[in-house]
mmCIF file of C-alpha atoms in Angstrom:
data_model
loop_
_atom_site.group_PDB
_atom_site.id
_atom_site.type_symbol
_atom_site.label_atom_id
_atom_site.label_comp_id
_atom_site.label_asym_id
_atom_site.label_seq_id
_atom_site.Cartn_x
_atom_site.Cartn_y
_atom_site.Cartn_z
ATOM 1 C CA UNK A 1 32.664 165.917 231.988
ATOM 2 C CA UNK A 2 32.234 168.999 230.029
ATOM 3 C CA UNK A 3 29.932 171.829 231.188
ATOM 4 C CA UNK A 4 28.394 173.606 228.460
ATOM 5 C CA UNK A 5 26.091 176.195 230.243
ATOM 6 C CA UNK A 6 24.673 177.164 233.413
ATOM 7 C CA UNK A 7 21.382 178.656 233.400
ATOM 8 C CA UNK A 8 18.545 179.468 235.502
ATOM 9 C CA UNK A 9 15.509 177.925 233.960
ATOM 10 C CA UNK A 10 15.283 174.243 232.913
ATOM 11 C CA UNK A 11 13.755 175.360 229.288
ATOM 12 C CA UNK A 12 17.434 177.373 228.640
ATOM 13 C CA UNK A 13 18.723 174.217 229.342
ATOM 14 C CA UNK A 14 16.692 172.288 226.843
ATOM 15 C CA UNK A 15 17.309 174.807 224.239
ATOM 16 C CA UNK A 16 20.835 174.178 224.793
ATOM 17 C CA UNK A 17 20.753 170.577 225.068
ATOM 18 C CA UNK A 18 18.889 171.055 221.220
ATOM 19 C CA UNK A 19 21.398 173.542 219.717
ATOM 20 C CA UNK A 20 23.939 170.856 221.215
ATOM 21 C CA UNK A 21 22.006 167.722 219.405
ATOM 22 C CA UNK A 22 21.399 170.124 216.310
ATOM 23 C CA UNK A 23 24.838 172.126 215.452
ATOM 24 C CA UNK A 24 27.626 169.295 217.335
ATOM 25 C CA UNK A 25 25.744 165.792 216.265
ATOM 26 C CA UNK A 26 28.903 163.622 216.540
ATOM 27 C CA UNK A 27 29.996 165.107 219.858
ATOM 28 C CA UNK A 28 26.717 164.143 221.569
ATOM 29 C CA UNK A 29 26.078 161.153 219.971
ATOM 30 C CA UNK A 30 28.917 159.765 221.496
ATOM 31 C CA UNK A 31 28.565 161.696 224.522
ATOM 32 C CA UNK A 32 24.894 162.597 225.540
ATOM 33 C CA UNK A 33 24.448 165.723 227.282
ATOM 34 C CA UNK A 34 22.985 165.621 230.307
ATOM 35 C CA UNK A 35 20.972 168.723 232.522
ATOM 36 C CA UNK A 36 21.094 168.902 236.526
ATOM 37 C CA UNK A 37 19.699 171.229 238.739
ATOM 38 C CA UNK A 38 22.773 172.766 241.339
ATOM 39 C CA UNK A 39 21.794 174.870 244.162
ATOM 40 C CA UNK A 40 24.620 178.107 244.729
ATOM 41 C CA UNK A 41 23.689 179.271 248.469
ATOM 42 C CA UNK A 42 22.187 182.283 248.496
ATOM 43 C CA UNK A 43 21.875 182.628 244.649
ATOM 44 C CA UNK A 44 19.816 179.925 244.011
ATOM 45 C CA UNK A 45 18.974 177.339 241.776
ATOM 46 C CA UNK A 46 20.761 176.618 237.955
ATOM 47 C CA UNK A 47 20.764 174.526 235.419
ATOM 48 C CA UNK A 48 24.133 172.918 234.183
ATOM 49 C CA UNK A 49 24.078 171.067 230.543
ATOM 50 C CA UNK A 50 26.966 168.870 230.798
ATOM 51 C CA UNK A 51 28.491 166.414 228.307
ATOM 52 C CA UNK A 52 30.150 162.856 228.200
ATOM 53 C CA UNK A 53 30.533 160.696 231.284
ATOM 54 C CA UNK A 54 32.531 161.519 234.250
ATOM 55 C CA UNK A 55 35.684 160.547 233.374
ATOM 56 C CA UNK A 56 39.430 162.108 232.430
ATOM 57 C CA UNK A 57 39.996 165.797 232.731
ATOM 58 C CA UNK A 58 42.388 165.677 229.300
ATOM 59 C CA UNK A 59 38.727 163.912 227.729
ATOM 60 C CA UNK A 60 36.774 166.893 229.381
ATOM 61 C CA UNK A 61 39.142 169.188 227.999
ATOM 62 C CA UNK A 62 38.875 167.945 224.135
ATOM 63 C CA UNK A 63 35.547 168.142 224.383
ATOM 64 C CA UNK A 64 35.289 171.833 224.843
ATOM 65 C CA UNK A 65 38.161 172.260 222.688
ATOM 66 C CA UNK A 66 36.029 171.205 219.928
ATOM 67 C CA UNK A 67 32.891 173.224 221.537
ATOM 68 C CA UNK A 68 34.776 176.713 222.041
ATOM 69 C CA UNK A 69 34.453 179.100 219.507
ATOM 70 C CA UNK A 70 30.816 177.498 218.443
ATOM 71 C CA UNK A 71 29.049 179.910 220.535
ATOM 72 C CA UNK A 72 29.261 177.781 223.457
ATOM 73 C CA UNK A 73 31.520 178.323 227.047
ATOM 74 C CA UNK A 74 32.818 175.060 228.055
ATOM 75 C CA UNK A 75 34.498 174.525 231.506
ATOM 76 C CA UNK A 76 35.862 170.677 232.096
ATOM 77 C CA UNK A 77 34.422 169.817 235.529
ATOM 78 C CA UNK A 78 35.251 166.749 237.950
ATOM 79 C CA UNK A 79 31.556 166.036 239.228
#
């Protein structure tokens, strides 16, 4: 999987998960992004928009290949 952002409210994450669907249609089509709330000890509670399915890191990787330098910070993560 790809994560796309981490934020702290669920509507940032929706508004990325649309700017995902609207600007990088082919990318999500194929791999629908997903939101889950993650809980960081003492700082709290975020929002991470992910895409594609867990699978390979070298798949994870492509993906924010073609995401970087769209205005989007993509880290491939294992979970």
């Amino acid at each position: 999987r790809a994560r796309v952002a981490l934020v702290r409210t669920k509507a940032e994450a929706d508004a990325v998960v649309a700017k995902l669907k609207t600007q990088h249609a082919a990318i999500v089509a194929a791999q629908p992004p997903s939101v889950d709330e993650a809980k960081f000890g003492n700082m709290g509670s975020f929002f991470q928009v992910r895409v594609g399915a867990a699978g390979s890191q070298r798949d994870a990787q492509a993906t924010c290949d073609r995401l970087k330098g769209t205005g989007f910070d993509c880290v491939p993560v294992s979970n």
